[in-house]
PDB file of C-alpha atoms in Angstrom:
ATOM      1  CA  ALA P 278      -0.211   0.504   0.098  1.00 68.00           C
ATOM      2  CA  GLN P 279       1.289   4.132   0.205  1.00 75.00           C
ATOM      3  CA  SER P 280       2.437   5.682   1.819  1.00 87.00           C
ATOM      4  CA  VAL P 281       4.789   8.103   4.208  1.00 93.00           C
ATOM      5  CA  SER P 282       7.044   7.190   6.421  1.00 94.00           C
ATOM      6  CA  GLN P 283       8.850  10.602   8.497  1.00 95.00           C
ATOM      7  CA  HIS P 284      11.113   8.449  11.179  1.00 86.00           C
ATOM      8  CA  ASN P 285      12.257  11.375  13.088  1.00 87.00           C
ATOM      9  CA  HIS P 286       8.383  12.364  15.429  1.00 91.00           C
ATOM     10  CA  HIS P 287      10.900  15.105  17.400  1.00 95.00           C
ATOM     11  CA  VAL P 288      13.273  16.947  17.304  1.00 97.00           C
ATOM     12  CA  ILE P 289      15.098  19.221  19.310  1.00 97.00           C
ATOM     13  CA  LEU P 290      17.506  21.737  17.670  1.00 97.00           C
ATOM     14  CA  SER P 291      19.152  25.401  19.416  1.00 97.00           C
ATOM     15  CA  GLU P 292      18.441  28.184  17.622  1.00 97.00           C
ATOM     16  CA  ALA P 293      20.734  28.582  14.314  1.00 96.00           C
ATOM     17  CA  ALA P 294      21.429  24.760  13.954  1.00 97.00           C
ATOM     18  CA  SER P 295      21.087  22.967  10.710  1.00 97.00           C
ATOM     19  CA  LEU P 296      17.467  21.534   9.755  1.00 97.00           C
ATOM     20  CA  GLU P 297      16.643  17.811   7.987  1.00 97.00           C
ATOM     21  CA  LEU P 298      13.148  16.578   8.644  1.00 97.00           C
ATOM     22  CA  GLY P 299      13.274  12.672   6.657  1.00 96.00           C
ATOM     23  CA  CYS P 300      10.863  11.827   4.405  1.00 96.00           C
ATOM     24  CA  ASN P 301      10.320   8.991   1.975  1.00 96.00           C
ATOM     25  CA  TYR P 302       7.297   7.494   0.401  1.00 94.00           C
ATOM     26  CA  SER P 303       6.437   4.189  -1.361  1.00 91.00           C
ATOM     27  CA  TYR P 304       4.959   4.472  -4.079  1.00 84.00           C
ATOM     28  CA  GLY P 305       6.484   3.496  -7.672  1.00 77.00           C
ATOM     29  CA  GLY P 306       4.392   5.818 -10.580  1.00 79.00           C
ATOM     30  CA  THR P 307       4.108   9.597 -11.052  1.00 81.00           C
ATOM     31  CA  VAL P 308       4.289  12.146  -7.647  1.00 85.00           C
ATOM     32  CA  ASN P 309       3.043  15.494  -6.525  1.00 90.00           C
ATOM     33  CA  LEU P 310       4.894  16.654  -2.412  1.00 94.00           C
ATOM     34  CA  PHE P 311       4.034  18.426  -0.732  1.00 95.00           C
ATOM     35  CA  TRP P 312       5.084  19.502   2.228  1.00 97.00           C
ATOM     36  CA  TYR P 313       2.911  21.342   5.302  1.00 96.00           C
ATOM     37  CA  VAL P 314       3.611  22.890   8.440  1.00 96.00           C
ATOM     38  CA  GLN P 315       1.223  23.437  11.281  1.00 94.00           C
ATOM     39  CA  TYR P 316       2.170  26.577  14.009  1.00 94.00           C
ATOM     40  CA  PRO P 317       0.759  26.354  17.210  1.00 90.00           C
ATOM     41  CA  GLY P 318      -2.742  26.883  17.162  1.00 86.00           C
ATOM     42  CA  GLN P 319      -3.268  27.829  13.883  1.00 88.00           C
ATOM     43  CA  HIS P 320      -4.271  25.646  10.803  1.00 87.00           C
ATOM     44  CA  LEU P 321      -1.872  23.661   8.263  1.00 92.00           C
ATOM     45  CA  GLN P 322       0.047  26.125   5.640  1.00 92.00           C
ATOM     46  CA  LEU P 323       1.706  24.984   2.995  1.00 93.00           C
ATOM     47  CA  LEU P 324       5.484  25.254   2.472  1.00 95.00           C
ATOM     48  CA  LEU P 325       6.658  23.963  -0.736  1.00 95.00           C
ATOM     49  CA  LYS P 326       6.157  22.380  -3.064  1.00 93.00           C
ATOM     50  CA  TYR P 327       7.251  19.806  -5.820  1.00 93.00           C
ATOM     51  CA  PHE P 328       5.966  18.609  -8.969  1.00 88.00           C
ATOM     52  CA  SER P 329       8.772  19.008 -12.366  1.00 87.00           C
ATOM     53  CA  GLY P 330      11.094  20.616 -13.165  1.00 90.00           C
ATOM     54  CA  ASP P 331      13.951  21.530 -11.017  1.00 93.00           C
ATOM     55  CA  PRO P 332      14.425  18.876  -8.250  1.00 94.00           C
ATOM     56  CA  LEU P 333      15.135  21.297  -5.186  1.00 96.00           C
ATOM     57  CA  VAL P 334      12.402  23.263  -4.577  1.00 96.00           C
ATOM     58  CA  LYS P 335      12.556  25.993  -2.261  1.00 95.00           C
ATOM     59  CA  GLY P 336       9.419  27.487  -0.170  1.00 94.00           C
ATOM     60  CA  ILE P 337       8.809  29.839   2.299  1.00 92.00           C
ATOM     61  CA  LYS P 338      10.629  31.114   5.662  1.00 94.00           C
ATOM     62  CA  GLY P 339      13.707  29.684   4.175  1.00 95.00           C
ATOM     63  CA  PHE P 340      13.082  26.470   3.864  1.00 97.00           C
ATOM     64  CA  GLU P 341      13.802  24.077   0.910  1.00 97.00           C
ATOM     65  CA  ALA P 342      13.387  20.653   0.075  1.00 97.00           C
ATOM     66  CA  GLU P 343      14.918  18.110  -2.587  1.00 96.00           C
ATOM     67  CA  PHE P 344      13.074  15.007  -4.440  1.00 95.00           C
ATOM     68  CA  ILE P 345      15.423  12.365  -5.050  1.00 94.00           C
ATOM     69  CA  LYS P 346      13.229  10.342  -7.040  1.00 91.00           C
ATOM     70  CA  SER P 347      16.241   6.858  -7.036  1.00 92.00           C
ATOM     71  CA  LYS P 348      15.571   7.094  -2.880  1.00 94.00           C
ATOM     72  CA  PHE P 349      11.724   7.847  -3.405  1.00 94.00           C
ATOM     73  CA  SER P 350      12.633  11.349  -0.715  1.00 95.00           C
ATOM     74  CA  PHE P 351      11.726  14.427   0.001  1.00 97.00           C
ATOM     75  CA  ASN P 352      13.884  15.870   2.734  1.00 97.00           C
ATOM     76  CA  LEU P 353      12.991  19.218   4.307  1.00 97.00           C
ATOM     77  CA  ARG P 354      16.008  21.915   4.935  1.00 97.00           C
ATOM     78  CA  LYS P 355      16.303  24.846   6.531  1.00 97.00           C
ATOM     79  CA  PRO P 356      20.182  25.908   7.386  1.00 97.00           C
ATOM     80  CA  SER P 357      19.479  28.365  10.199  1.00 97.00           C
ATOM     81  CA  VAL P 358      16.279  27.398  11.937  1.00 97.00           C
ATOM     82  CA  GLN P 359      14.780  30.000  14.368  1.00 97.00           C
ATOM     83  CA  TRP P 360      12.298  29.848  17.816  1.00 96.00           C
ATOM     84  CA  SER P 361       9.241  31.033  15.139  1.00 96.00           C
ATOM     85  CA  ASP P 362      10.128  27.009  13.300  1.00 97.00           C
ATOM     86  CA  THR P 363       8.328  25.498  16.688  1.00 97.00           C
ATOM     87  CA  ALA P 364       5.914  23.323  15.081  1.00 97.00           C
ATOM     88  CA  GLU P 365       4.485  20.253  13.437  1.00 95.00           C
ATOM     89  CA  TYR P 366       5.609  19.553   9.633  1.00 97.00           C
ATOM     90  CA  PHE P 367       3.628  17.249   7.504  1.00 96.00           C
ATOM     91  CA  CYS P 368       5.041  15.267   4.393  1.00 96.00           C
ATOM     92  CA  ALA P 369       2.622  14.510   1.748  1.00 94.00           C
ATOM     93  CA  VAL P 370       1.585  12.151  -1.515  1.00 92.00           C
ATOM     94  CA  ASN P 371      -0.798  13.116  -4.018  1.00 88.00           C
ATOM     95  CA  ALA P 372      -0.090  10.290  -5.660  1.00 82.00           C
ATOM     96  CA  GLU P 373      -3.277   8.436  -8.139  1.00 78.00           C
ATOM     97  CA  VAL P 374      -4.953   5.225  -6.108  1.00 73.00           C
ATOM     98  CA  SER P 375      -6.710   2.892  -7.653  1.00 72.00           C
ATOM     99  CA  GLY P 376      -8.196   5.339 -10.448  1.00 72.00           C
ATOM    100  CA  THR P 377      -7.981   8.040  -7.966  1.00 73.00           C
ATOM    101  CA  TYR P 378      -6.367  10.820  -7.352  1.00 75.00           C
ATOM    102  CA  LYS P 379      -5.503  11.064  -2.935  1.00 81.00           C
ATOM    103  CA  TYR P 380      -3.342  12.539  -1.011  1.00 87.00           C
ATOM    104  CA  ILE P 381      -0.957  10.561   1.646  1.00 90.00           C
ATOM    105  CA  PHE P 382       0.235  11.223   4.499  1.00 93.00           C
ATOM    106  CA  GLY P 383       3.425  11.429   6.647  1.00 94.00           C
ATOM    107  CA  THR P 384       2.726  10.729  10.725  1.00 93.00           C
ATOM    108  CA  GLY P 385       4.475  14.047  11.572  1.00 94.00           C
ATOM    109  CA  THR P 386       6.915  15.573  12.654  1.00 96.00           C
ATOM    110  CA  LYS P 387       7.683  18.010  16.087  1.00 95.00           C
ATOM    111  CA  LEU P 388      10.436  20.101  16.306  1.00 97.00           C
ATOM    112  CA  LYS P 389      10.820  22.055  19.394  1.00 97.00           C
ATOM    113  CA  VAL P 390      13.680  24.919  18.857  1.00 97.00           C
ATOM    114  CA  LEU P 391      15.478  25.906  21.767  1.00 96.00           C
ATOM    115  CA  ALA P 392      15.785  30.278  22.153  1.00 89.00           C
TER     116      ALA P 392
ATOM    117  CA  ASP E 741     -11.003  36.270   2.050  1.00 65.00           C
ATOM    118  CA  GLY E 742     -11.762  33.512   1.000  1.00 73.00           C
ATOM    119  CA  GLY E 743     -10.761  29.768   3.546  1.00 92.00           C
ATOM    120  CA  ILE E 744     -12.662  27.376   5.148  1.00 95.00           C
ATOM    121  CA  THR E 745     -14.673  27.713   8.294  1.00 96.00           C
ATOM    122  CA  GLN E 746     -14.860  24.528  10.673  1.00 97.00           C
ATOM    123  CA  SER E 747     -16.993  24.994  13.584  1.00 95.00           C
ATOM    124  CA  PRO E 748     -17.885  24.399  16.383  1.00 95.00           C
ATOM    125  CA  LYS E 749     -13.602  24.638  17.752  1.00 94.00           C
ATOM    126  CA  TYR E 750     -14.095  22.244  20.307  1.00 94.00           C
ATOM    127  CA  LEU E 751     -16.808  19.389  20.669  1.00 93.00           C
ATOM    128  CA  PHE E 752     -17.693  16.958  23.605  1.00 90.00           C
ATOM    129  CA  ARG E 753     -20.324  14.128  23.180  1.00 87.00           C
ATOM    130  CA  LYS E 754     -21.466  11.985  25.129  1.00 87.00           C
ATOM    131  CA  GLU E 755     -22.567   8.408  25.084  1.00 82.00           C
ATOM    132  CA  GLY E 756     -24.403   6.473  22.295  1.00 85.00           C
ATOM    133  CA  GLN E 757     -24.523  10.420  20.907  1.00 90.00           C
ATOM    134  CA  ASN E 758     -24.425  11.506  16.523  1.00 93.00           C
ATOM    135  CA  VAL E 759     -22.568  14.833  16.479  1.00 94.00           C
ATOM    136  CA  THR E 760     -22.265  17.080  13.639  1.00 96.00           C
ATOM    137  CA  LEU E 761     -19.060  18.963  13.296  1.00 97.00           C
ATOM    138  CA  SER E 762     -19.820  21.558   9.677  1.00 98.00           C
ATOM    139  CA  CYS E 763     -17.198  22.322   7.008  1.00 98.00           C
ATOM    140  CA  GLU E 764     -18.150  25.485   4.735  1.00 98.00           C
ATOM    141  CA  GLN E 765     -15.761  27.038   2.457  1.00 97.00           C
ATOM    142  CA  ASN E 766     -15.286  29.568   0.020  1.00 96.00           C
ATOM    143  CA  LEU E 767     -13.104  29.228  -2.284  1.00 94.00           C
ATOM    144  CA  ASN E 768     -15.587  27.754  -5.460  1.00 93.00           C
ATOM    145  CA  HIS E 769     -13.180  24.021  -4.425  1.00 93.00           C
ATOM    146  CA  ASP E 770     -15.097  21.447  -6.006  1.00 92.00           C
ATOM    147  CA  ALA E 771     -13.592  18.570  -3.721  1.00 91.00           C
ATOM    148  CA  MET E 772     -13.611  19.143  -0.255  1.00 94.00           C
ATOM    149  CA  TYR E 773     -11.750  16.075   2.744  1.00 95.00           C
ATOM    150  CA  TRP E 774     -12.559  14.755   5.869  1.00 97.00           C
ATOM    151  CA  TYR E 775      -9.446  13.883   8.300  1.00 96.00           C
ATOM    152  CA  ARG E 776      -8.306  12.771  11.325  1.00 96.00           C
ATOM    153  CA  GLN E 777      -5.361  13.761  13.006  1.00 93.00           C
ATOM    154  CA  ASP E 778      -4.130  11.548  16.177  1.00 91.00           C
ATOM    155  CA  PRO E 779      -0.705  12.219  18.163  1.00 83.00           C
ATOM    156  CA  GLY E 780       1.980  10.156  16.516  1.00 80.00           C
ATOM    157  CA  GLN E 781      -0.341   8.799  13.794  1.00 84.00           C
ATOM    158  CA  GLY E 782      -0.470  11.745  11.256  1.00 85.00           C
ATOM    159  CA  LEU E 783      -3.127  12.926   9.160  1.00 92.00           C
ATOM    160  CA  ARG E 784      -5.917   9.966   8.297  1.00 93.00           C
ATOM    161  CA  LEU E 785      -8.829  10.273   5.169  1.00 93.00           C
ATOM    162  CA  ILE E 786     -11.958   9.169   6.518  1.00 96.00           C
ATOM    163  CA  TYR E 787     -13.819  10.559   3.631  1.00 96.00           C
ATOM    164  CA  TYR E 788     -13.537  12.792   0.689  1.00 93.00           C
ATOM    165  CA  SER E 789     -16.102  14.128  -2.183  1.00 93.00           C
ATOM    166  CA  GLN E 790     -15.002  15.716  -5.548  1.00 89.00           C
ATOM    167  CA  ILE E 791     -18.508  17.018  -6.553  1.00 90.00           C
ATOM    168  CA  VAL E 792     -22.148  18.297  -5.560  1.00 94.00           C
ATOM    169  CA  ASN E 793     -24.062  14.793  -4.294  1.00 94.00           C
ATOM    170  CA  ASP E 794     -21.121  12.835  -4.683  1.00 93.00           C
ATOM    171  CA  PHE E 795     -18.399  11.107  -1.850  1.00 94.00           C
ATOM    172  CA  GLN E 796     -16.021   8.009  -1.004  1.00 92.00           C
ATOM    173  CA  LYS E 797     -15.118   6.727   1.666  1.00 93.00           C
ATOM    174  CA  GLY E 798     -11.558   6.978   2.549  1.00 91.00           C
ATOM    175  CA  ASP E 799      -9.302   4.999   5.003  1.00 90.00           C
ATOM    176  CA  ILE E 800     -11.346   5.251   8.238  1.00 94.00           C
ATOM    177  CA  ALA E 801     -14.862   5.485   7.576  1.00 96.00           C
ATOM    178  CA  GLU E 802     -16.720   3.160   9.401  1.00 96.00           C
ATOM    179  CA  GLY E 803     -18.139   5.280  11.723  1.00 95.00           C
ATOM    180  CA  TYR E 804     -19.200   8.253  10.431  1.00 97.00           C
ATOM    181  CA  SER E 805     -20.739   9.603   8.185  1.00 97.00           C
ATOM    182  CA  VAL E 806     -21.101  12.872   5.157  1.00 98.00           C
ATOM    183  CA  SER E 807     -23.504  14.922   2.961  1.00 97.00           C
ATOM    184  CA  ARG E 808     -22.354  16.664  -0.645  1.00 97.00           C
ATOM    185  CA  GLU E 809     -26.258  18.687  -1.133  1.00 97.00           C
ATOM    186  CA  LYS E 810     -24.413  22.697  -1.481  1.00 96.00           C
ATOM    187  CA  LYS E 811     -20.758  22.668  -2.813  1.00 96.00           C
ATOM    188  CA  GLU E 812     -19.588  24.872  -0.333  1.00 97.00           C
ATOM    189  CA  SER E 813     -20.908  22.615   2.476  1.00 98.00           C
ATOM    190  CA  PHE E 814     -19.208  19.200   3.868  1.00 98.00           C
ATOM    191  CA  PRO E 815     -20.895  18.303   7.136  1.00 98.00           C
ATOM    192  CA  LEU E 816     -19.679  15.351   9.057  1.00 98.00           C
ATOM    193  CA  THR E 817     -21.278  12.833  11.001  1.00 97.00           C
ATOM    194  CA  VAL E 818     -19.250  11.569  14.094  1.00 95.00           C
ATOM    195  CA  THR E 819     -22.051   8.516  14.372  1.00 93.00           C
ATOM    196  CA  SER E 820     -22.461   5.906  18.043  1.00 88.00           C
ATOM    197  CA  ALA E 821     -21.135   3.388  16.073  1.00 86.00           C
ATOM    198  CA  GLN E 822     -17.668   5.303  16.006  1.00 87.00           C
ATOM    199  CA  LYS E 823     -16.182   3.864  19.483  1.00 85.00           C
ATOM    200  CA  ASN E 824     -13.423   6.365  19.536  1.00 89.00           C
ATOM    201  CA  PRO E 825     -14.393   9.480  18.610  1.00 91.00           C
ATOM    202  CA  THR E 826     -12.014  11.464  20.828  1.00 93.00           C
ATOM    203  CA  ALA E 827      -9.635  13.350  17.739  1.00 94.00           C
ATOM    204  CA  PHE E 828      -8.655  16.478  16.248  1.00 94.00           C
ATOM    205  CA  TYR E 829     -10.462  16.007  12.961  1.00 97.00           C
ATOM    206  CA  LEU E 830      -9.742  19.247   9.498  1.00 96.00           C
ATOM    207  CA  CYS E 831     -11.617  19.405   6.771  1.00 97.00           C
ATOM    208  CA  ALA E 832      -9.715  20.376   3.185  1.00 95.00           C
ATOM    209  CA  SER E 833     -10.266  21.349  -0.428  1.00 94.00           C
ATOM    210  CA  THR E 834      -8.822  21.694  -3.292  1.00 90.00           C
ATOM    211  CA  PRO E 835      -9.830  23.071  -6.763  1.00 87.00           C
ATOM    212  CA  SER E 836     -10.693  19.844  -8.202  1.00 80.00           C
ATOM    213  CA  GLY E 837     -10.743  16.422  -7.712  1.00 66.00           C
ATOM    214  CA  THR E 838      -9.664  15.279 -10.464  1.00 68.00           C
ATOM    215  CA  ALA E 839      -6.117  14.381 -12.348  1.00 62.00           C
ATOM    216  CA  SER E 840      -5.469  18.262 -12.954  1.00 62.00           C
ATOM    217  CA  PHE E 841      -5.579  19.342  -9.878  1.00 67.00           C
ATOM    218  CA  ARG E 842      -2.882  16.809  -8.658  1.00 70.00           C
ATOM    219  CA  ASN E 843      -0.060  20.049  -7.816  1.00 74.00           C
ATOM    220  CA  GLN E 844      -1.980  21.919  -5.944  1.00 80.00           C
ATOM    221  CA  PRO E 845      -1.953  21.774  -2.263  1.00 85.00           C
ATOM    222  CA  GLN E 846      -4.622  21.291   0.194  1.00 90.00           C
ATOM    223  CA  HIS E 847      -6.779  24.303   1.987  1.00 93.00           C
ATOM    224  CA  PHE E 848      -6.836  23.572   5.798  1.00 94.00           C
ATOM    225  CA  GLY E 849      -9.677  25.075   8.372  1.00 95.00           C
ATOM    226  CA  ASP E 850      -8.196  25.273  12.088  1.00 93.00           C
ATOM    227  CA  GLY E 851     -10.239  22.393  13.065  1.00 95.00           C
ATOM    228  CA  THR E 852     -12.534  20.492  15.470  1.00 96.00           C
ATOM    229  CA  ARG E 853     -11.550  18.982  18.561  1.00 95.00           C
ATOM    230  CA  LEU E 854     -13.679  16.168  19.952  1.00 94.00           C
ATOM    231  CA  SER E 855     -14.014  14.590  23.460  1.00 92.00           C
ATOM    232  CA  ILE E 856     -16.277  12.455  25.238  1.00 86.00           C
ATOM    233  CA  LEU E 857     -17.596  13.681  27.759  1.00 80.00           C
TER     234      LEU E 857
END
């Protein structure tokens, strides 16, 4: 079955540290890939997306992600995190499942940035 | 501003009671979705609707029901058959439910937190 794996459930970093959150998916066909962020008390919002072209995509607030097709991965990165990046991050795949396009979400990674 | 409105923000259910969660959007989107969010399990799809008067079961539809009588509204009923309803429920939408929307992100509401009394 199609799935999205986020191996890091909780991450704690100090401000200015570099961030990389892993995301792997299991699906052999064409996929669209997304990272969403949920700040405390706020709704889920799009951070960045990939659907074609340059596999390195840049999003809001200095985040970027790299699509590596051979590894079925779409890891999220940020060179220097800030306290305001404390949030829960979700990787998602949009793919065709039984003739219908569905979104499949990972289990999420809670990031806490220490000031 | 366009967006998705979910109400209420908090809801309490008694044993044996059905409760309905509201989801309204003014984005003119065709497709709408209901997810359940539990700690450590991410978002799991309950039901989705690609167009008015049509909806399909998601991965965890048992104990839930929906209707899609209007384009802007997609209410979710949590029935008494749902034995573990305590969760955070999220409604989302996309412009279309077809292949043309594959690269479109979902828009989310603020969610409803349901608890059992």
